[in-house]
Amino acid sequence: MSDTPLIQLKGVTKLYGEGATALLALKGVDLSIEAGDFVAIMGPSGSGKSTAMNTLGCLDTPTTGEYIFNGVHVEKLSRDQRALLRRSYLGFVFQGFNLLARTSAQENVELPLLYRGEPTKQRHAAARKALESVGLGGWEHHTPAELSGGQQQRVAIARAIVTEPAVLLADEPTGNLDTQRSHEIMHLLWKLNIDRGITVLMVTHEADMAAYAKRIVRFVDGVVAHDERNPHPAALSTTDAAALPETSQKEAA
Ligand code: ADP
């Protein structure tokens, strides 16, 4: 691994609005993230977590400061260049799954490849493989309405990883799920991090879910207030984990 971090925020500020209604959402954020890390981003509502994630996800640019991704100064890129960087290196997972309704799991997962202009055959094969890797082999033709919340989030994760991103950005990925499904989703993210070396950045309000991360960064009032390594990231027991695909079959039965 090179000595240069994959991600660096240097003195990042973000100002929303202007004049009397101006609001400084980020007040000078410094953050370095190595490739292969798994970072949980925590903090009270309004502390700047989403603003930081939008910046890290190249959806928005800092008002001042630097964002260096893999040696590239993102704050100097055009909108189109940022979109290209997003498509090439980043995968996104949201609290509300954001799947297309009335569209099969297979087609949902294929979408990012369609935008990339990949040929049909490759798209089909890659989507099937991604669905299999999240324990949804055999569920390709089900629409979101025919899947449980946990399964929908797994489809969303398959869609996020089908392009083989370097970084997965997950915004409260377990916020709409019950405890057991939440742990299954966390186990999946943990496995993607461990097995494939995907860097994971995840916003969560739940300490139980943050416990899967290797590092916990806490935002308070627009700055990083605490940043600590987690010496023993949680994981489901081997027995529980082995039962995952079977659990998913039961869920929708
Ligand atoms: P968190 O994700 O920790 O809840 P946010 O990053 O969403 O925090 O918000 C940080 C601050 O910036 C809050 O005070 C919020 O109201 C404000 N804010 C966020 N987005 C906007 C926006 N688009 N326009 C104006 N203010 C915003």
Short mmCIF file of N, CA, C and O in Angstrom, two decimals, residues 160-242:
data_model
loop_
_atom_site.label_atom_id
_atom_site.label_comp_id
_atom_site.label_asym_id
_atom_site.label_seq_id
_atom_site.Cartn_x
_atom_site.Cartn_y
_atom_site.Cartn_z
N ALA A 160 -24.30 -1.27 -5.92
CA ALA A 160 -23.17 -0.39 -5.59
C ALA A 160 -21.82 -1.04 -5.90
O ALA A 160 -20.86 -0.35 -6.19
N ILE A 161 -21.76 -2.38 -5.80
CA ILE A 161 -20.44 -3.03 -5.99
C ILE A 161 -20.25 -3.61 -7.39
O ILE A 161 -19.17 -4.09 -7.71
N VAL A 162 -21.32 -3.56 -8.23
CA VAL A 162 -21.21 -4.21 -9.54
C VAL A 162 -20.15 -3.55 -10.43
O VAL A 162 -19.60 -4.17 -11.33
N THR A 163 -19.84 -2.28 -10.12
CA THR A 163 -18.81 -1.57 -10.90
C THR A 163 -17.42 -1.74 -10.28
O THR A 163 -16.47 -1.10 -10.72
N GLU A 164 -17.34 -2.57 -9.24
CA GLU A 164 -16.07 -2.80 -8.52
C GLU A 164 -15.44 -1.49 -8.05
O GLU A 164 -14.30 -1.16 -8.42
N PRO A 165 -16.17 -0.73 -7.23
CA PRO A 165 -15.66 0.56 -6.77
C PRO A 165 -14.52 0.39 -5.75
O PRO A 165 -14.43 -0.65 -5.09
N ALA A 166 -13.71 1.43 -5.62
CA ALA A 166 -12.67 1.43 -4.59
C ALA A 166 -13.28 1.78 -3.24
O ALA A 166 -12.80 1.34 -2.20
N VAL A 167 -14.33 2.61 -3.27
CA VAL A 167 -14.94 3.11 -2.03
C VAL A 167 -16.45 2.91 -2.06
O VAL A 167 -17.10 3.19 -3.07
N LEU A 168 -16.98 2.45 -0.95
CA LEU A 168 -18.43 2.33 -0.79
C LEU A 168 -18.86 3.37 0.24
O LEU A 168 -18.34 3.37 1.36
N LEU A 169 -19.78 4.25 -0.16
CA LEU A 169 -20.29 5.25 0.78
C LEU A 169 -21.71 4.86 1.17
O LEU A 169 -22.58 4.74 0.30
N ALA A 170 -21.92 4.63 2.45
CA ALA A 170 -23.22 4.14 2.91
C ALA A 170 -23.79 5.13 3.92
O ALA A 170 -23.18 5.42 4.94
N ASP A 171 -24.98 5.68 3.57
CA ASP A 171 -25.59 6.69 4.43
C ASP A 171 -26.71 6.04 5.24
O ASP A 171 -27.78 5.77 4.71
N GLU A 172 -26.46 5.76 6.50
CA GLU A 172 -27.40 5.06 7.39
C GLU A 172 -28.02 3.83 6.70
O GLU A 172 -29.24 3.72 6.59
N PRO A 173 -27.17 2.89 6.28
CA PRO A 173 -27.67 1.76 5.49
C PRO A 173 -28.63 0.85 6.25
O PRO A 173 -29.37 0.08 5.64
N THR A 174 -28.61 0.92 7.59
CA THR A 174 -29.49 0.04 8.37
C THR A 174 -30.63 0.82 9.03
O THR A 174 -31.37 0.27 9.84
N GLY A 175 -30.75 2.10 8.66
CA GLY A 175 -31.74 2.97 9.31
C GLY A 175 -33.19 2.51 9.17
O GLY A 175 -34.02 2.84 10.00
N ASN A 176 -33.50 1.74 8.10
CA ASN A 176 -34.88 1.29 7.88
C ASN A 176 -35.07 -0.19 8.18
O ASN A 176 -36.06 -0.78 7.76
N LEU A 177 -34.11 -0.80 8.87
CA LEU A 177 -34.16 -2.26 9.04
C LEU A 177 -34.26 -2.66 10.52
O LEU A 177 -33.79 -1.92 11.40
N ASP A 178 -34.84 -3.85 10.77
CA ASP A 178 -34.88 -4.33 12.15
C ASP A 178 -33.48 -4.81 12.55
O ASP A 178 -32.56 -4.86 11.73
N THR A 179 -33.34 -5.18 13.83
CA THR A 179 -32.00 -5.47 14.37
C THR A 179 -31.31 -6.61 13.63
O THR A 179 -30.14 -6.49 13.25
N GLN A 180 -32.03 -7.71 13.39
CA GLN A 180 -31.37 -8.86 12.75
C GLN A 180 -30.91 -8.53 11.33
O GLN A 180 -29.77 -8.81 10.95
N ARG A 181 -31.81 -7.90 10.57
CA ARG A 181 -31.44 -7.53 9.18
C ARG A 181 -30.30 -6.52 9.20
O ARG A 181 -29.43 -6.54 8.34
N SER A 182 -30.31 -5.62 10.18
CA SER A 182 -29.24 -4.62 10.29
C SER A 182 -27.90 -5.32 10.45
O SER A 182 -26.91 -4.97 9.78
N HIS A 183 -27.87 -6.33 11.34
CA HIS A 183 -26.61 -7.03 11.56
C HIS A 183 -26.18 -7.80 10.30
O HIS A 183 -24.99 -7.88 9.99
N GLU A 184 -27.15 -8.33 9.56
CA GLU A 184 -26.81 -9.04 8.32
C GLU A 184 -26.19 -8.09 7.30
O GLU A 184 -25.21 -8.43 6.63
N ILE A 185 -26.77 -6.89 7.20
CA ILE A 185 -26.23 -5.90 6.26
C ILE A 185 -24.83 -5.47 6.70
O ILE A 185 -23.90 -5.37 5.89
N MET A 186 -24.66 -5.29 8.01
CA MET A 186 -23.34 -4.88 8.51
C MET A 186 -22.30 -5.97 8.26
O MET A 186 -21.16 -5.69 7.93
N HIS A 187 -22.74 -7.21 8.42
CA HIS A 187 -21.82 -8.32 8.18
C HIS A 187 -21.36 -8.32 6.71
O HIS A 187 -20.19 -8.55 6.41
N LEU A 188 -22.32 -8.03 5.84
CA LEU A 188 -22.02 -7.97 4.41
C LEU A 188 -21.00 -6.86 4.11
O LEU A 188 -20.02 -7.07 3.39
N LEU A 189 -21.22 -5.67 4.68
CA LEU A 189 -20.28 -4.56 4.46
C LEU A 189 -18.90 -4.92 5.02
O LEU A 189 -17.87 -4.66 4.40
N TRP A 190 -18.92 -5.53 6.20
CA TRP A 190 -17.68 -5.96 6.85
C TRP A 190 -16.92 -6.93 5.95
O TRP A 190 -15.72 -6.83 5.75
N LYS A 191 -17.66 -7.87 5.34
CA LYS A 191 -17.05 -8.89 4.47
C LYS A 191 -16.48 -8.25 3.19
O LYS A 191 -15.40 -8.61 2.74
N LEU A 192 -17.22 -7.30 2.63
CA LEU A 192 -16.73 -6.63 1.42
C LEU A 192 -15.44 -5.90 1.72
O LEU A 192 -14.52 -5.83 0.90
N ASN A 193 -15.37 -5.33 2.92
CA ASN A 193 -14.16 -4.63 3.35
C ASN A 193 -13.00 -5.62 3.54
O ASN A 193 -11.90 -5.40 3.03
N ILE A 194 -13.27 -6.70 4.25
CA ILE A 194 -12.21 -7.67 4.56
C ILE A 194 -11.78 -8.46 3.31
O ILE A 194 -10.60 -8.57 3.01
N ASP A 195 -12.76 -9.02 2.60
CA ASP A 195 -12.44 -9.92 1.49
C ASP A 195 -11.95 -9.19 0.24
O ASP A 195 -11.08 -9.67 -0.46
N ARG A 196 -12.57 -8.04 -0.05
CA ARG A 196 -12.23 -7.37 -1.31
C ARG A 196 -11.42 -6.10 -1.13
O ARG A 196 -11.05 -5.44 -2.09
N GLY A 197 -11.23 -5.72 0.15
CA GLY A 197 -10.44 -4.51 0.40
C GLY A 197 -11.15 -3.23 0.02
O GLY A 197 -10.51 -2.19 -0.16
N ILE A 198 -12.49 -3.29 -0.15
CA ILE A 198 -13.22 -2.06 -0.48
C ILE A 198 -13.20 -1.14 0.74
O ILE A 198 -13.50 -1.57 1.85
N THR A 199 -12.84 0.12 0.53
CA THR A 199 -12.87 1.10 1.61
C THR A 199 -14.33 1.45 1.87
O THR A 199 -15.07 1.76 0.93
N VAL A 200 -14.76 1.38 3.13
CA VAL A 200 -16.17 1.66 3.45
C VAL A 200 -16.27 2.90 4.33
O VAL A 200 -15.57 3.00 5.35
N LEU A 201 -17.11 3.84 3.92
CA LEU A 201 -17.41 5.03 4.73
C LEU A 201 -18.90 5.00 5.01
O LEU A 201 -19.71 4.99 4.08
N MET A 202 -19.26 4.94 6.28
CA MET A 202 -20.66 4.72 6.62
C MET A 202 -21.13 5.68 7.71
O MET A 202 -20.53 5.75 8.78
N VAL A 203 -22.22 6.40 7.43
CA VAL A 203 -22.84 7.22 8.47
C VAL A 203 -23.81 6.33 9.24
O VAL A 203 -24.59 5.59 8.64
N THR A 204 -23.74 6.37 10.56
CA THR A 204 -24.70 5.64 11.37
C THR A 204 -24.94 6.35 12.69
O THR A 204 -24.07 7.05 13.19
N HIS A 205 -26.16 6.16 13.23
CA HIS A 205 -26.46 6.70 14.56
C HIS A 205 -26.34 5.61 15.61
O HIS A 205 -26.46 5.88 16.79
N GLU A 206 -26.15 4.37 15.14
CA GLU A 206 -26.22 3.23 16.07
C GLU A 206 -24.84 2.70 16.42
O GLU A 206 -24.10 2.26 15.54
N ALA A 207 -24.53 2.70 17.71
CA ALA A 207 -23.22 2.23 18.18
C ALA A 207 -23.01 0.76 17.82
O ALA A 207 -21.89 0.35 17.47
N ASP A 208 -24.08 -0.05 17.84
CA ASP A 208 -23.97 -1.49 17.51
C ASP A 208 -23.50 -1.69 16.07
O ASP A 208 -22.83 -2.68 15.77
N MET A 209 -23.91 -0.78 15.19
CA MET A 209 -23.52 -0.89 13.78
C MET A 209 -22.13 -0.31 13.57
O MET A 209 -21.32 -0.87 12.83
N ALA A 210 -21.84 0.78 14.25
CA ALA A 210 -20.50 1.39 14.15
C ALA A 210 -19.44 0.41 14.65
O ALA A 210 -18.28 0.48 14.23
N ALA A 211 -19.85 -0.53 15.52
CA ALA A 211 -18.90 -1.48 16.10
C ALA A 211 -18.28 -2.40 15.04
O ALA A 211 -17.26 -3.03 15.30
N TYR A 212 -18.87 -2.48 13.85
CA TYR A 212 -18.30 -3.29 12.77
C TYR A 212 -17.13 -2.58 12.10
O TYR A 212 -16.35 -3.20 11.38
N ALA A 213 -17.05 -1.26 12.29
CA ALA A 213 -16.03 -0.48 11.59
C ALA A 213 -14.67 -0.61 12.27
O ALA A 213 -14.57 -0.96 13.44
N LYS A 214 -13.61 -0.30 11.50
CA LYS A 214 -12.26 -0.33 12.06
C LYS A 214 -11.91 0.99 12.73
O LYS A 214 -10.93 1.09 13.45
N ARG A 215 -12.72 2.01 12.42
CA ARG A 215 -12.40 3.36 12.90
C ARG A 215 -13.70 4.14 13.06
O ARG A 215 -14.61 4.00 12.23
N ILE A 216 -13.78 4.93 14.12
CA ILE A 216 -15.00 5.71 14.35
C ILE A 216 -14.64 7.19 14.43
O ILE A 216 -13.80 7.60 15.24
N VAL A 217 -15.26 7.97 13.52
CA VAL A 217 -15.01 9.41 13.45
C VAL A 217 -16.29 10.12 13.89
O VAL A 217 -17.36 9.83 13.36
N ARG A 218 -16.17 11.00 14.86
CA ARG A 218 -17.37 11.71 15.34
C ARG A 218 -17.32 13.18 14.97
O ARG A 218 -16.35 13.87 15.28
N PHE A 219 -18.40 13.62 14.32
CA PHE A 219 -18.54 15.03 13.99
C PHE A 219 -19.32 15.72 15.11
O PHE A 219 -20.29 15.18 15.63
N VAL A 220 -18.88 16.91 15.48
CA VAL A 220 -19.64 17.78 16.37
C VAL A 220 -19.51 19.19 15.82
O VAL A 220 -18.39 19.66 15.58
N ASP A 221 -20.67 19.82 15.56
CA ASP A 221 -20.69 21.22 15.17
C ASP A 221 -19.73 21.54 14.00
O ASP A 221 -18.99 22.53 14.04
N GLY A 222 -19.75 20.68 12.98
CA GLY A 222 -19.00 20.98 11.76
C GLY A 222 -17.52 20.67 11.76
O GLY A 222 -16.81 21.03 10.82
N VAL A 223 -17.05 20.00 12.80
CA VAL A 223 -15.64 19.57 12.80
C VAL A 223 -15.53 18.11 13.28
O VAL A 223 -16.46 17.59 13.89
N VAL A 224 -14.40 17.48 13.00
CA VAL A 224 -14.15 16.14 13.53
C VAL A 224 -13.71 16.31 14.98
O VAL A 224 -12.64 16.85 15.26
N ALA A 225 -14.57 15.85 15.90
CA ALA A 225 -14.29 16.06 17.33
C ALA A 225 -13.56 14.87 17.94
O ALA A 225 -12.76 15.04 18.86
N HIS A 226 -13.83 13.66 17.43
CA HIS A 226 -13.14 12.46 17.93
C HIS A 226 -12.84 11.55 16.74
O HIS A 226 -13.64 11.47 15.81
N ASP A 227 -11.71 10.87 16.83
CA ASP A 227 -11.31 9.98 15.75
C ASP A 227 -10.54 8.85 16.41
O ASP A 227 -9.43 9.04 16.90
N GLU A 228 -11.15 7.66 16.46
CA GLU A 228 -10.46 6.57 17.17
C GLU A 228 -10.54 5.26 16.40
O GLU A 228 -11.49 5.01 15.67
N ARG A 229 -9.50 4.45 16.55
CA ARG A 229 -9.49 3.11 15.95
C ARG A 229 -10.31 2.20 16.83
O ARG A 229 -10.37 2.36 18.05
N ASN A 230 -10.97 1.23 16.20
CA ASN A 230 -11.71 0.22 16.94
C ASN A 230 -10.85 -1.05 16.94
O ASN A 230 -10.70 -1.69 15.91
N PRO A 231 -10.26 -1.40 18.09
CA PRO A 231 -9.30 -2.50 18.09
C PRO A 231 -9.95 -3.86 17.77
O PRO A 231 -9.28 -4.76 17.29
N HIS A 232 -11.26 -3.99 18.03
CA HIS A 232 -11.91 -5.29 17.79
C HIS A 232 -13.24 -5.11 17.04
O HIS A 232 -14.30 -5.17 17.66
N PRO A 233 -13.18 -4.87 15.72
CA PRO A 233 -14.44 -4.72 14.98
C PRO A 233 -15.34 -5.95 15.15
O PRO A 233 -14.85 -7.08 15.17
N ALA A 234 -16.64 -5.70 15.30
CA ALA A 234 -17.59 -6.79 15.50
C ALA A 234 -17.79 -7.55 14.20
O ALA A 234 -17.53 -7.05 13.12
N ALA A 235 -18.24 -8.78 14.30
CA ALA A 235 -18.67 -9.55 13.13
C ALA A 235 -19.62 -10.60 13.64
O ALA A 235 -19.53 -11.01 14.80
N LEU A 236 -20.54 -11.03 12.78
CA LEU A 236 -21.43 -12.11 13.17
C LEU A 236 -20.60 -13.35 13.41
O LEU A 236 -19.54 -13.53 12.82
N SER A 237 -21.08 -14.26 14.26
CA SER A 237 -20.36 -15.51 14.47
C SER A 237 -20.39 -16.30 13.16
O SER A 237 -21.25 -16.08 12.31
N THR A 238 -19.45 -17.20 12.99
CA THR A 238 -19.36 -17.97 11.76
C THR A 238 -20.67 -18.72 11.50
O THR A 238 -21.14 -18.80 10.36
N THR A 239 -21.27 -19.24 12.55
CA THR A 239 -22.53 -19.99 12.38
C THR A 239 -23.63 -19.08 11.87
O THR A 239 -24.34 -19.41 10.92
N ASP A 240 -23.76 -17.88 12.48
CA ASP A 240 -24.79 -16.94 12.03
C ASP A 240 -24.55 -16.55 10.58
O ASP A 240 -25.47 -16.48 9.78
N ALA A 241 -23.29 -16.27 10.27
CA ALA A 241 -22.95 -15.81 8.93
C ALA A 241 -23.24 -16.88 7.90
O ALA A 241 -23.75 -16.60 6.81
N ALA A 242 -22.95 -18.14 8.24
CA ALA A 242 -23.18 -19.25 7.31
C ALA A 242 -24.67 -19.36 6.98
O ALA A 242 -25.05 -19.81 5.90
#
